[in-house]
Amino acid sequence: MDNLKGKAINISGLAEYQEGSVVSREIIRKEVGTVTIFAFDKGQGLSEHSAPFDAMVQIVDGEAEITISGNLNIVKEGELIIMPANEPHALAAVKPFKMILTMIRSEN
């Protein structure tokens, strides 16, 4: 992670698509939270789960189906969505997509 500090970086190059896989790379890890980039191949996803804190997803490439508490959202390149704490959510790749997940571990 230190080799990323203090220089401009092409976001989409931080995680490459791999056939039939979800690739992730943590780019910031602190006690108060993390920033992770993901690359999802078509047909991949994350099953329904919840987290104790809000999480923000920014789509870098492609588009994702993100379901929050049973409500389907189509989130496209250049868009973001905030997944509220303690609400069940899931992600699916109808086509390949990349996203940045920002988690801040704070109750305030």
C-alpha positions as MATLAB code, in Angstrom:
seq = 'MDNLKGKAINISGLAEYQEGSVVSREIIRKEVGTVTIFAFDKGQGLSEHSAPFDAMVQIVDGEAEITISGNLNIVKEGELIIMPANEPHALAAVKPFKMILTMIRSEN';
ca = [
       0.000    0.000    0.000;
       2.837    2.392    0.727;
       3.917    2.245   -2.930;
       0.581    3.889   -3.852;
       1.035    6.952   -1.654;
       1.817   10.376   -3.074;
       1.318    9.642   -6.765;
      -1.459    9.571   -9.336;
      -2.737    6.074  -10.083;
      -5.095    4.681  -12.713;
      -7.881    3.270  -10.541;
      -9.023    0.568  -12.931;
      -5.490   -0.857  -13.089;
      -5.431   -1.637   -9.353;
      -7.501   -4.820   -9.777;
      -7.718   -6.773  -13.018;
     -10.592   -8.954  -14.152;
     -10.008  -12.699  -13.857;
     -12.313  -15.182  -15.541;
     -14.879  -16.628  -13.143;
     -13.475  -14.720  -10.154;
     -13.781  -11.794   -7.804;
     -10.458  -10.015   -7.332;
      -9.894   -7.570   -4.479;
      -7.058   -5.325   -3.396;
      -7.054   -3.346   -0.192;
      -5.550    0.072   -0.879;
      -6.005    1.689    2.550;
      -6.241   -0.124    5.877;
      -6.606    1.845    9.087;
      -8.198    1.103   12.434;
     -11.082    3.418   11.497;
     -11.770    1.841    8.117;
     -10.655    0.452    4.777;
     -10.751    1.249    1.082;
     -10.756   -1.781   -1.226;
     -11.020   -2.088   -5.000;
     -12.808   -5.113   -6.464;
     -13.080   -6.566   -9.978;
     -16.064   -8.898  -10.528;
     -16.260  -11.102  -13.603;
     -19.664  -11.666  -15.218;
     -21.814  -13.954  -13.087;
     -19.852  -13.298   -9.897;
     -21.053  -11.476   -6.812;
     -21.313  -11.298   -3.055;
     -24.198  -13.108   -1.388;
     -26.564  -11.296    0.937;
     -24.947  -10.126    4.157;
     -24.959   -7.094    6.442;
     -22.312   -4.977    8.123;
     -22.434   -2.971   11.352;
     -21.385    0.242    9.561;
     -22.400    2.182    6.449;
     -20.446    1.220    3.335;
     -20.042    3.279    0.162;
     -19.624    1.598   -3.231;
     -18.327    3.585   -6.232;
     -18.536    1.891   -9.631;
     -15.299    2.432  -11.583;
     -16.124    0.311  -14.650;
     -19.232   -1.497  -15.901;
     -22.407   -1.776  -13.846;
     -23.593   -3.757  -10.853;
     -26.860   -5.010   -9.470;
     -26.864   -4.055   -5.802;
     -29.792   -5.188   -3.690;
     -30.372   -3.462   -0.358;
     -33.141   -4.770    1.901;
     -34.820   -6.397   -1.101;
     -34.650   -3.281   -3.327;
     -32.706   -3.757   -6.570;
     -30.442   -0.909   -7.717;
     -28.543   -0.776  -11.000;
     -25.369    1.214  -10.302;
     -23.245    2.242  -13.281;
     -19.765    3.577  -13.943;
     -19.362    6.969  -12.286;
     -22.160    6.339   -9.775;
     -22.104    5.429   -6.103;
     -24.476    3.971   -3.554;
     -24.365    3.902    0.230;
     -25.349    0.629    1.849;
     -26.776    1.433    5.290;
     -25.480   -0.269    8.412;
     -27.283   -3.437    9.478;
     -29.327   -3.638    6.235;
     -28.957   -6.856    4.216;
     -27.290   -6.272    0.852;
     -25.902   -8.303   -2.052;
     -23.959   -7.537   -5.244;
     -24.136   -9.242   -8.632;
     -22.280   -8.788  -11.924;
     -24.583   -9.110  -14.931;
     -21.475   -8.035  -16.816;
     -17.963   -7.415  -15.472;
     -17.604   -4.438  -13.149;
     -15.062   -2.807  -10.851;
     -15.874   -0.959   -7.663;
     -14.257    0.824   -4.765;
     -15.656   -0.096   -1.356;
     -15.128    2.438    1.434;
     -15.915    1.275    4.964;
     -15.652    3.682    7.879;
     -15.870    1.881   11.206;
     -17.637    4.471   13.310;
     -20.990    4.580   15.008;
     -21.237    8.393   14.688;
];
